[in-house]
Amino acid sequence: MNKAKRRAVIAGNWKMNKNRAEAKTLITELLPLVKEAGCEVVICTPYTNLETALALTEGSNVKVGAENCHWAESGAFTGEISAPMLKELGVQYVIIGHSERRQYFGETDGTVAKRVRAALESGLEVILCVGETLEQREADITGETIAIQVKKALAGVTAEELRHIIIAYEPVWAIGTGKTATDEQANEVNHMIRELLGKLYGEEAAEATTIQYGGSMNAKNAAGLLAQPDIDGGLIGGASLKAPDFAAIVEAASK
Ligand code: PEP
């Protein structure tokens, strides 16, 4: 296992939080705190804050992402945003398949795969979320659940395209609940995902893929999680809404 072969990425998922004024305040506070980061720093904001985030981060080391995109280029999909629209704005990253999308908005492995395809074709970097529910963990089918999600989302994705995909392992029971997977639990699943990528794409591609952990990661528990051999960064919800907390996680990933 060689972590040096892959980029560490700390990405904030703001979810449906922050109006424009609040976004400006948060980004302005964050930029100086993370300017020496030894890892990649991404903030994924609501659509309404993307232009503000892009303008404020211009020329900085902080990249901007969206929280979802539709699979079609354009058309009769009221309320949706396409990948080319994001690309045109200057957005670099997009989260796809977040468990809240799966849970509340009918996202399936099939629609996740279509969104991944659209994002790749538009030249966006994808943060693909996978994770088991508490029920699935208790039924001892975590491995199978994650394997199906990964295989279905990556159906048709080539080894070349895989370089533009980060996988975020996010146990559903740990998101926004304050319950974090232990360092070992999180690493075990990340390792399993890497082994699966090895079978699908070969060892070199698997070793080069960034696999994050997400689920109540915070300033206190980040160092332990990020020290694990298969955890290459984090997708951060709640703690990304406070600049010092997010910056502390970035610092832990920079070591
Ligand atoms: C997330 O939204 O992806 C997430 C991990 O949230 P939290 O950090 O709040 O659990």
PDB file of C-alpha atoms and ligand atoms in Angstrom:
ATOM      1  CA  MET A   1       0.000   0.000   0.000  1.00  0.00           C
ATOM      2  CA  ASN A   2       1.493   3.308  -0.999  1.00  0.00           C
ATOM      3  CA  LYS A   3      -0.437   6.436  -0.114  1.00  0.00           C
ATOM      4  CA  ALA A   4       2.165   8.585  -1.851  1.00  0.00           C
ATOM      5  CA  LYS A   5       0.857   7.267  -5.162  1.00  0.00           C
ATOM      6  CA  ARG A   6      -2.443   9.085  -4.827  1.00  0.00           C
ATOM      7  CA  ARG A   7      -3.700  12.567  -4.045  1.00  0.00           C
ATOM      8  CA  ALA A   8      -5.254  13.227  -0.658  1.00  0.00           C
ATOM      9  CA  VAL A   9      -8.460  15.187  -1.097  1.00  0.00           C
ATOM     10  CA  ILE A  10     -10.516  16.892   1.594  1.00  0.00           C
ATOM     11  CA  ALA A  11     -13.880  17.942   0.224  1.00  0.00           C
ATOM     12  CA  GLY A  12     -16.593  19.844   2.029  1.00  0.00           C
ATOM     13  CA  ASN A  13     -20.218  19.037   1.308  1.00  0.00           C
ATOM     14  CA  TRP A  14     -22.207  22.060   2.380  1.00  0.00           C
ATOM     15  CA  LYS A  15     -25.524  20.323   1.582  1.00  0.00           C
ATOM     16  CA  MET A  16     -28.455  22.838   1.600  1.00  0.00           C
ATOM     17  CA  ASN A  17     -26.702  25.376   3.808  1.00  0.00           C
ATOM     18  CA  LYS A  18     -25.387  28.943   3.525  1.00  0.00           C
ATOM     19  CA  ASN A  19     -26.955  31.863   1.734  1.00  0.00           C
ATOM     20  CA  ARG A  20     -24.729  34.048  -0.404  1.00  0.00           C
ATOM     21  CA  ALA A  21     -23.579  36.347   2.379  1.00  0.00           C
ATOM     22  CA  GLU A  22     -22.811  33.368   4.635  1.00  0.00           C
ATOM     23  CA  ALA A  23     -20.939  31.637   1.826  1.00  0.00           C
ATOM     24  CA  LYS A  24     -18.785  34.724   1.302  1.00  0.00           C
ATOM     25  CA  THR A  25     -17.981  34.884   5.003  1.00  0.00           C
ATOM     26  CA  LEU A  26     -17.106  31.191   5.234  1.00  0.00           C
ATOM     27  CA  ILE A  27     -14.892  31.153   2.142  1.00  0.00           C
ATOM     28  CA  THR A  28     -13.143  34.377   3.095  1.00  0.00           C
ATOM     29  CA  GLU A  29     -12.357  32.914   6.509  1.00  0.00           C
ATOM     30  CA  LEU A  30     -11.270  29.570   5.067  1.00  0.00           C
ATOM     31  CA  LEU A  31      -8.879  30.661   2.321  1.00  0.00           C
ATOM     32  CA  PRO A  32      -6.012  31.922   4.521  1.00  0.00           C
ATOM     33  CA  LEU A  33      -6.385  28.944   6.874  1.00  0.00           C
ATOM     34  CA  VAL A  34      -5.821  26.370   4.120  1.00  0.00           C
ATOM     35  CA  LYS A  35      -3.485  28.205   1.788  1.00  0.00           C
ATOM     36  CA  GLU A  36      -0.507  26.034   2.771  1.00  0.00           C
ATOM     37  CA  ALA A  37      -2.488  22.791   2.498  1.00  0.00           C
ATOM     38  CA  GLY A  38      -0.519  19.716   1.555  1.00  0.00           C
ATOM     39  CA  CYS A  39      -3.637  18.105   0.120  1.00  0.00           C
ATOM     40  CA  GLU A  40      -6.294  19.035  -2.390  1.00  0.00           C
ATOM     41  CA  VAL A  41      -9.087  21.164  -0.907  1.00  0.00           C
ATOM     42  CA  VAL A  42     -12.556  21.231  -2.458  1.00  0.00           C
ATOM     43  CA  ILE A  43     -15.761  22.943  -1.373  1.00  0.00           C
ATOM     44  CA  CYS A  44     -19.009  21.594  -2.801  1.00  0.00           C
ATOM     45  CA  THR A  45     -21.709  24.207  -2.429  1.00  0.00           C
ATOM     46  CA  PRO A  46     -25.373  24.612  -3.283  1.00  0.00           C
ATOM     47  CA  TYR A  47     -25.860  25.655  -6.923  1.00  0.00           C
ATOM     48  CA  THR A  48     -26.793  29.176  -5.824  1.00  0.00           C
ATOM     49  CA  ASN A  49     -23.348  29.673  -4.261  1.00  0.00           C
ATOM     50  CA  LEU A  50     -21.222  28.268  -7.076  1.00  0.00           C
ATOM     51  CA  GLU A  51     -20.533  31.557  -8.831  1.00  0.00           C
ATOM     52  CA  THR A  52     -19.696  33.259  -5.549  1.00  0.00           C
ATOM     53  CA  ALA A  53     -17.391  30.380  -4.583  1.00  0.00           C
ATOM     54  CA  LEU A  54     -15.688  30.393  -7.981  1.00  0.00           C
ATOM     55  CA  ALA A  55     -15.085  34.138  -7.861  1.00  0.00           C
ATOM     56  CA  LEU A  56     -13.720  34.084  -4.302  1.00  0.00           C
ATOM     57  CA  THR A  57     -11.449  31.061  -4.823  1.00  0.00           C
ATOM     58  CA  GLU A  58     -10.003  32.225  -8.145  1.00  0.00           C
ATOM     59  CA  GLY A  59      -6.211  32.019  -8.005  1.00  0.00           C
ATOM     60  CA  SER A  60      -6.305  30.084  -4.714  1.00  0.00           C
ATOM     61  CA  ASN A  61      -5.649  26.419  -3.954  1.00  0.00           C
ATOM     62  CA  VAL A  62      -9.327  25.769  -3.179  1.00  0.00           C
ATOM     63  CA  LYS A  63     -11.414  24.060  -5.858  1.00  0.00           C
ATOM     64  CA  VAL A  64     -15.157  24.229  -6.252  1.00  0.00           C
ATOM     65  CA  GLY A  65     -17.653  21.417  -6.708  1.00  0.00           C
ATOM     66  CA  ALA A  66     -21.394  20.923  -7.053  1.00  0.00           C
ATOM     67  CA  GLU A  67     -23.463  18.453  -5.049  1.00  0.00           C
ATOM     68  CA  ASN A  68     -25.144  16.682  -7.962  1.00  0.00           C
ATOM     69  CA  CYS A  69     -25.730  16.854 -11.714  1.00  0.00           C
ATOM     70  CA  HIS A  70     -28.283  15.429 -14.121  1.00  0.00           C
ATOM     71  CA  TRP A  71     -27.349  12.873 -16.794  1.00  0.00           C
ATOM     72  CA  ALA A  72     -28.886  14.690 -19.752  1.00  0.00           C
ATOM     73  CA  GLU A  73     -27.169  17.620 -21.442  1.00  0.00           C
ATOM     74  CA  SER A  74     -30.358  19.661 -21.477  1.00  0.00           C
ATOM     75  CA  GLY A  75     -34.094  19.135 -21.798  1.00  0.00           C
ATOM     76  CA  ALA A  76     -37.363  18.808 -19.938  1.00  0.00           C
ATOM     77  CA  PHE A  77     -36.006  18.038 -16.462  1.00  0.00           C
ATOM     78  CA  THR A  78     -37.460  20.804 -14.320  1.00  0.00           C
ATOM     79  CA  GLY A  79     -35.306  21.670 -11.355  1.00  0.00           C
ATOM     80  CA  GLU A  80     -32.230  19.793 -12.559  1.00  0.00           C
ATOM     81  CA  ILE A  81     -28.759  21.069 -13.534  1.00  0.00           C
ATOM     82  CA  SER A  82     -26.631  19.403 -16.208  1.00  0.00           C
ATOM     83  CA  ALA A  83     -22.948  18.559 -16.139  1.00  0.00           C
ATOM     84  CA  PRO A  84     -22.134  20.880 -19.097  1.00  0.00           C
ATOM     85  CA  MET A  85     -23.833  23.742 -17.219  1.00  0.00           C
ATOM     86  CA  LEU A  86     -21.501  23.155 -14.274  1.00  0.00           C
ATOM     87  CA  LYS A  87     -18.476  22.857 -16.509  1.00  0.00           C
ATOM     88  CA  GLU A  88     -19.348  26.095 -18.261  1.00  0.00           C
ATOM     89  CA  LEU A  89     -19.438  27.909 -14.907  1.00  0.00           C
ATOM     90  CA  GLY A  90     -15.933  26.689 -14.123  1.00  0.00           C
ATOM     91  CA  VAL A  91     -16.872  24.053 -11.569  1.00  0.00           C
ATOM     92  CA  GLN A  92     -14.288  21.228 -11.342  1.00  0.00           C
ATOM     93  CA  TYR A  93     -15.877  18.625  -9.079  1.00  0.00           C
ATOM     94  CA  VAL A  94     -19.283  17.065  -8.594  1.00  0.00           C
ATOM     95  CA  ILE A  95     -20.573  14.775  -5.856  1.00  0.00           C
ATOM     96  CA  ILE A  96     -22.661  11.915  -7.229  1.00  0.00           C
ATOM     97  CA  GLY A  97     -24.748   9.330  -5.412  1.00  0.00           C
ATOM     98  CA  HIS A  98     -24.714  10.917  -1.970  1.00  0.00           C
ATOM     99  CA  SER A  99     -26.809   8.820   0.413  1.00  0.00           C
ATOM    100  CA  GLU A 100     -29.188  11.744   0.965  1.00  0.00           C
ATOM    101  CA  ARG A 101     -29.894  11.741  -2.778  1.00  0.00           C
ATOM    102  CA  ARG A 102     -30.443   7.979  -2.662  1.00  0.00           C
ATOM    103  CA  GLN A 103     -32.587   8.180   0.475  1.00  0.00           C
ATOM    104  CA  TYR A 104     -34.775  11.236  -0.218  1.00  0.00           C
ATOM    105  CA  PHE A 105     -34.726  11.714  -3.991  1.00  0.00           C
ATOM    106  CA  GLY A 106     -35.027   8.219  -5.401  1.00  0.00           C
ATOM    107  CA  GLU A 107     -31.436   8.003  -6.638  1.00  0.00           C
ATOM    108  CA  THR A 108     -30.607   4.445  -7.694  1.00  0.00           C
ATOM    109  CA  ASP A 109     -27.404   2.694  -8.743  1.00  0.00           C
ATOM    110  CA  GLY A 110     -28.712   3.078 -12.312  1.00  0.00           C
ATOM    111  CA  THR A 111     -29.194   6.847 -12.133  1.00  0.00           C
ATOM    112  CA  VAL A 112     -25.892   7.207 -10.284  1.00  0.00           C
ATOM    113  CA  ALA A 113     -24.139   5.439 -13.179  1.00  0.00           C
ATOM    114  CA  LYS A 114     -25.813   7.743 -15.718  1.00  0.00           C
ATOM    115  CA  ARG A 115     -24.789  10.843 -13.760  1.00  0.00           C
ATOM    116  CA  VAL A 116     -21.206   9.554 -13.471  1.00  0.00           C
ATOM    117  CA  ARG A 117     -21.108   9.063 -17.251  1.00  0.00           C
ATOM    118  CA  ALA A 118     -22.436  12.582 -17.902  1.00  0.00           C
ATOM    119  CA  ALA A 119     -19.977  14.153 -15.460  1.00  0.00           C
ATOM    120  CA  LEU A 120     -16.996  12.344 -16.995  1.00  0.00           C
ATOM    121  CA  GLU A 121     -18.044  13.318 -20.492  1.00  0.00           C
ATOM    122  CA  SER A 122     -18.179  16.959 -19.430  1.00  0.00           C
ATOM    123  CA  GLY A 123     -14.708  16.800 -17.946  1.00  0.00           C
ATOM    124  CA  LEU A 124     -15.758  17.035 -14.299  1.00  0.00           C
ATOM    125  CA  GLU A 125     -13.975  15.243 -11.464  1.00  0.00           C
ATOM    126  CA  VAL A 126     -16.427  12.911  -9.735  1.00  0.00           C
ATOM    127  CA  ILE A 127     -16.763  12.226  -6.022  1.00  0.00           C
ATOM    128  CA  LEU A 128     -18.771   9.009  -6.087  1.00  0.00           C
ATOM    129  CA  CYS A 129     -20.464   8.174  -2.776  1.00  0.00           C
ATOM    130  CA  VAL A 130     -21.183   4.640  -1.639  1.00  0.00           C
ATOM    131  CA  GLY A 131     -22.155   3.286   1.745  1.00  0.00           C
ATOM    132  CA  GLU A 132     -24.248   0.790   3.656  1.00  0.00           C
ATOM    133  CA  THR A 133     -27.204   1.465   5.939  1.00  0.00           C
ATOM    134  CA  LEU A 134     -27.179   0.368   9.567  1.00  0.00           C
ATOM    135  CA  GLU A 135     -29.564  -2.445   8.653  1.00  0.00           C
ATOM    136  CA  GLN A 136     -27.160  -3.702   5.988  1.00  0.00           C
ATOM    137  CA  ARG A 137     -24.198  -3.523   8.367  1.00  0.00           C
ATOM    138  CA  GLU A 138     -26.114  -5.436  11.032  1.00  0.00           C
ATOM    139  CA  ALA A 139     -27.126  -8.055   8.473  1.00  0.00           C
ATOM    140  CA  ASP A 140     -23.407  -8.455   7.678  1.00  0.00           C
ATOM    141  CA  ILE A 141     -23.845  -7.495   4.028  1.00  0.00           C
ATOM    142  CA  THR A 142     -21.676  -4.357   4.024  1.00  0.00           C
ATOM    143  CA  GLY A 143     -19.156  -5.842   1.596  1.00  0.00           C
ATOM    144  CA  GLU A 144     -21.773  -7.059  -0.868  1.00  0.00           C
ATOM    145  CA  THR A 145     -23.699  -3.773  -0.682  1.00  0.00           C
ATOM    146  CA  ILE A 146     -20.657  -1.639  -1.378  1.00  0.00           C
ATOM    147  CA  ALA A 147     -19.414  -3.957  -4.127  1.00  0.00           C
ATOM    148  CA  ILE A 148     -22.744  -3.728  -5.967  1.00  0.00           C
ATOM    149  CA  GLN A 149     -22.840   0.074  -5.635  1.00  0.00           C
ATOM    150  CA  VAL A 150     -19.273   0.432  -6.916  1.00  0.00           C
ATOM    151  CA  LYS A 151     -19.674  -2.027  -9.789  1.00  0.00           C
ATOM    152  CA  LYS A 152     -22.948  -0.521 -10.970  1.00  0.00           C
ATOM    153  CA  ALA A 153     -21.747   3.077 -10.721  1.00  0.00           C
ATOM    154  CA  LEU A 154     -18.577   2.264 -12.638  1.00  0.00           C
ATOM    155  CA  ALA A 155     -20.208   0.123 -15.332  1.00  0.00           C
ATOM    156  CA  GLY A 156     -18.672   1.319 -18.593  1.00  0.00           C
ATOM    157  CA  VAL A 157     -16.042   3.489 -16.892  1.00  0.00           C
ATOM    158  CA  THR A 158     -12.593   2.854 -18.390  1.00  0.00           C
ATOM    159  CA  ALA A 159      -9.301   2.709 -16.472  1.00  0.00           C
ATOM    160  CA  GLU A 160      -8.385   6.046 -18.052  1.00  0.00           C
ATOM    161  CA  GLU A 161     -11.653   7.585 -16.835  1.00  0.00           C
ATOM    162  CA  LEU A 162     -11.186   6.117 -13.355  1.00  0.00           C
ATOM    163  CA  ARG A 163      -8.419   8.695 -12.842  1.00  0.00           C
ATOM    164  CA  HIS A 164     -11.175  11.307 -12.692  1.00  0.00           C
ATOM    165  CA  ILE A 165     -13.126   9.485 -10.005  1.00  0.00           C
ATOM    166  CA  ILE A 166     -12.716   9.696  -6.252  1.00  0.00           C
ATOM    167  CA  ILE A 167     -14.705   7.175  -4.265  1.00  0.00           C
ATOM    168  CA  ALA A 168     -16.132   8.349  -0.951  1.00  0.00           C
ATOM    169  CA  TYR A 169     -17.042   5.544   1.436  1.00  0.00           C
ATOM    170  CA  GLU A 170     -19.781   6.966   3.608  1.00  0.00           C
ATOM    171  CA  PRO A 171     -21.613   4.588   5.930  1.00  0.00           C
ATOM    172  CA  VAL A 172     -25.153   5.954   5.975  1.00  0.00           C
ATOM    173  CA  TRP A 173     -25.411   5.427   9.737  1.00  0.00           C
ATOM    174  CA  ALA A 174     -22.459   7.757  10.284  1.00  0.00           C
ATOM    175  CA  ILE A 175     -23.633  10.704   8.191  1.00  0.00           C
ATOM    176  CA  GLY A 176     -24.776  13.666  10.226  1.00  0.00           C
ATOM    177  CA  THR A 177     -25.315  11.422  13.248  1.00  0.00           C
ATOM    178  CA  GLY A 178     -22.148  12.112  15.196  1.00  0.00           C
ATOM    179  CA  LYS A 179     -21.395   8.358  15.005  1.00  0.00           C
ATOM    180  CA  THR A 180     -18.131   7.789  13.204  1.00  0.00           C
ATOM    181  CA  ALA A 181     -16.925   4.459  11.907  1.00  0.00           C
ATOM    182  CA  THR A 182     -13.851   3.428  13.868  1.00  0.00           C
ATOM    183  CA  ASP A 183     -10.550   3.969  12.075  1.00  0.00           C
ATOM    184  CA  GLU A 184     -10.354   0.213  11.471  1.00  0.00           C
ATOM    185  CA  GLN A 185     -13.968  -0.170  10.288  1.00  0.00           C
ATOM    186  CA  ALA A 186     -13.524   2.649   7.799  1.00  0.00           C
ATOM    187  CA  ASN A 187     -10.177   1.363   6.571  1.00  0.00           C
ATOM    188  CA  GLU A 188     -11.517  -2.162   6.192  1.00  0.00           C
ATOM    189  CA  VAL A 189     -14.184  -1.023   3.723  1.00  0.00           C
ATOM    190  CA  ASN A 190     -11.847   1.346   1.889  1.00  0.00           C
ATOM    191  CA  HIS A 191      -9.400  -1.533   1.521  1.00  0.00           C
ATOM    192  CA  MET A 192     -12.137  -3.766   0.193  1.00  0.00           C
ATOM    193  CA  ILE A 193     -13.079  -1.104  -2.369  1.00  0.00           C
ATOM    194  CA  ARG A 194      -9.442  -0.891  -3.461  1.00  0.00           C
ATOM    195  CA  GLU A 195      -9.260  -4.669  -3.854  1.00  0.00           C
ATOM    196  CA  LEU A 196     -12.408  -4.571  -5.959  1.00  0.00           C
ATOM    197  CA  LEU A 197     -10.921  -1.811  -8.140  1.00  0.00           C
ATOM    198  CA  GLY A 198      -7.854  -4.009  -8.501  1.00  0.00           C
ATOM    199  CA  LYS A 199      -9.990  -6.832  -9.883  1.00  0.00           C
ATOM    200  CA  LEU A 200     -11.859  -4.489 -12.220  1.00  0.00           C
ATOM    201  CA  TYR A 201      -9.008  -2.254 -13.410  1.00  0.00           C
ATOM    202  CA  GLY A 202      -5.718  -3.783 -12.272  1.00  0.00           C
ATOM    203  CA  GLU A 203      -3.549  -3.076  -9.270  1.00  0.00           C
ATOM    204  CA  GLU A 204      -1.901   0.062 -10.607  1.00  0.00           C
ATOM    205  CA  ALA A 205      -5.219   1.832 -11.232  1.00  0.00           C
ATOM    206  CA  ALA A 206      -6.526   0.702  -7.844  1.00  0.00           C
ATOM    207  CA  GLU A 207      -3.417   2.003  -6.077  1.00  0.00           C
ATOM    208  CA  ALA A 208      -3.781   5.349  -7.812  1.00  0.00           C
ATOM    209  CA  THR A 209      -7.440   5.889  -6.865  1.00  0.00           C
ATOM    210  CA  THR A 210      -8.268   8.279  -4.046  1.00  0.00           C
ATOM    211  CA  ILE A 211     -10.734   6.671  -1.636  1.00  0.00           C
ATOM    212  CA  GLN A 212     -12.145   9.009   0.993  1.00  0.00           C
ATOM    213  CA  TYR A 213     -14.026   8.314   4.177  1.00  0.00           C
ATOM    214  CA  GLY A 214     -17.069  10.397   5.094  1.00  0.00           C
ATOM    215  CA  GLY A 215     -19.408  10.295   8.073  1.00  0.00           C
ATOM    216  CA  SER A 216     -19.112  12.676  11.012  1.00  0.00           C
ATOM    217  CA  MET A 217     -15.426  13.296  10.345  1.00  0.00           C
ATOM    218  CA  ASN A 218     -14.349  16.255  12.437  1.00  0.00           C
ATOM    219  CA  ALA A 219     -11.341  18.140  13.760  1.00  0.00           C
ATOM    220  CA  LYS A 220     -10.903  15.589  16.590  1.00  0.00           C
ATOM    221  CA  ASN A 221     -11.235  12.250  14.804  1.00  0.00           C
ATOM    222  CA  ALA A 222      -9.737  13.208  11.419  1.00  0.00           C
ATOM    223  CA  ALA A 223      -6.094  12.450  12.222  1.00  0.00           C
ATOM    224  CA  GLY A 224      -6.795   8.836  13.233  1.00  0.00           C
ATOM    225  CA  LEU A 225      -8.964   8.131  10.211  1.00  0.00           C
ATOM    226  CA  LEU A 226      -6.589   9.808   7.773  1.00  0.00           C
ATOM    227  CA  ALA A 227      -3.602   7.885   9.148  1.00  0.00           C
ATOM    228  CA  GLN A 228      -5.155   4.628   7.919  1.00  0.00           C
ATOM    229  CA  PRO A 229      -3.420   3.148   4.879  1.00  0.00           C
ATOM    230  CA  ASP A 230      -6.483   3.110   2.634  1.00  0.00           C
ATOM    231  CA  ILE A 231      -8.116   6.396   3.668  1.00  0.00           C
ATOM    232  CA  ASP A 232      -6.936   9.113   1.305  1.00  0.00           C
ATOM    233  CA  GLY A 233      -9.030  12.013   2.433  1.00  0.00           C
ATOM    234  CA  GLY A 234     -12.500  12.871   3.576  1.00  0.00           C
ATOM    235  CA  LEU A 235     -15.886  14.063   2.463  1.00  0.00           C
ATOM    236  CA  ILE A 236     -16.985  16.386   5.216  1.00  0.00           C
ATOM    237  CA  GLY A 237     -20.530  17.566   5.886  1.00  0.00           C
ATOM    238  CA  GLY A 238     -21.220  19.374   9.167  1.00  0.00           C
ATOM    239  CA  ALA A 239     -17.603  20.236   9.945  1.00  0.00           C
ATOM    240  CA  SER A 240     -17.165  21.899   6.536  1.00  0.00           C
ATOM    241  CA  LEU A 241     -19.538  24.666   7.589  1.00  0.00           C
ATOM    242  CA  LYS A 242     -17.065  26.102  10.091  1.00  0.00           C
ATOM    243  CA  ALA A 243     -13.784  27.352   8.665  1.00  0.00           C
ATOM    244  CA  PRO A 244     -11.531  26.438  11.651  1.00  0.00           C
ATOM    245  CA  ASP A 245     -12.977  22.909  11.863  1.00  0.00           C
ATOM    246  CA  PHE A 246     -12.619  22.279   8.149  1.00  0.00           C
ATOM    247  CA  ALA A 247      -9.112  23.763   8.168  1.00  0.00           C
ATOM    248  CA  ALA A 248      -8.113  21.446  11.030  1.00  0.00           C
ATOM    249  CA  ILE A 249      -9.153  18.436   8.934  1.00  0.00           C
ATOM    250  CA  VAL A 250      -7.211  19.812   5.961  1.00  0.00           C
ATOM    251  CA  GLU A 251      -4.191  20.141   8.240  1.00  0.00           C
ATOM    252  CA  ALA A 252      -4.564  16.552   9.453  1.00  0.00           C
ATOM    253  CA  ALA A 253      -4.616  15.391   5.811  1.00  0.00           C
ATOM    254  CA  SER A 254      -1.557  17.449   4.968  1.00  0.00           C
ATOM    255  CA  LYS A 255       0.758  15.481   7.283  1.00  0.00           C
TER     256      LYS A 255
HETATM  257  C1  PEP B   1     -21.658  14.098   4.089  1.00  0.00           C
HETATM  258  O1  PEP B   1     -22.612  14.848   3.952  1.00  0.00           O
HETATM  259  O2  PEP B   1     -21.136  13.580   3.103  1.00  0.00           O
HETATM  260  C2  PEP B   1     -21.168  13.852   5.436  1.00  0.00           C
HETATM  261  C3  PEP B   1     -20.191  13.008   5.614  1.00  0.00           C
HETATM  262  O3  PEP B   1     -21.789  14.540   6.452  1.00  0.00           O
HETATM  263  P1  PEP B   1     -21.281  14.634   7.997  1.00  0.00           P
HETATM  264  O4  PEP B   1     -19.817  14.926   7.939  1.00  0.00           O
HETATM  265  O5  PEP B   1     -22.083  15.753   8.555  1.00  0.00           O
HETATM  266  O6  PEP B   1     -21.579  13.321   8.615  1.00  0.00           O
END
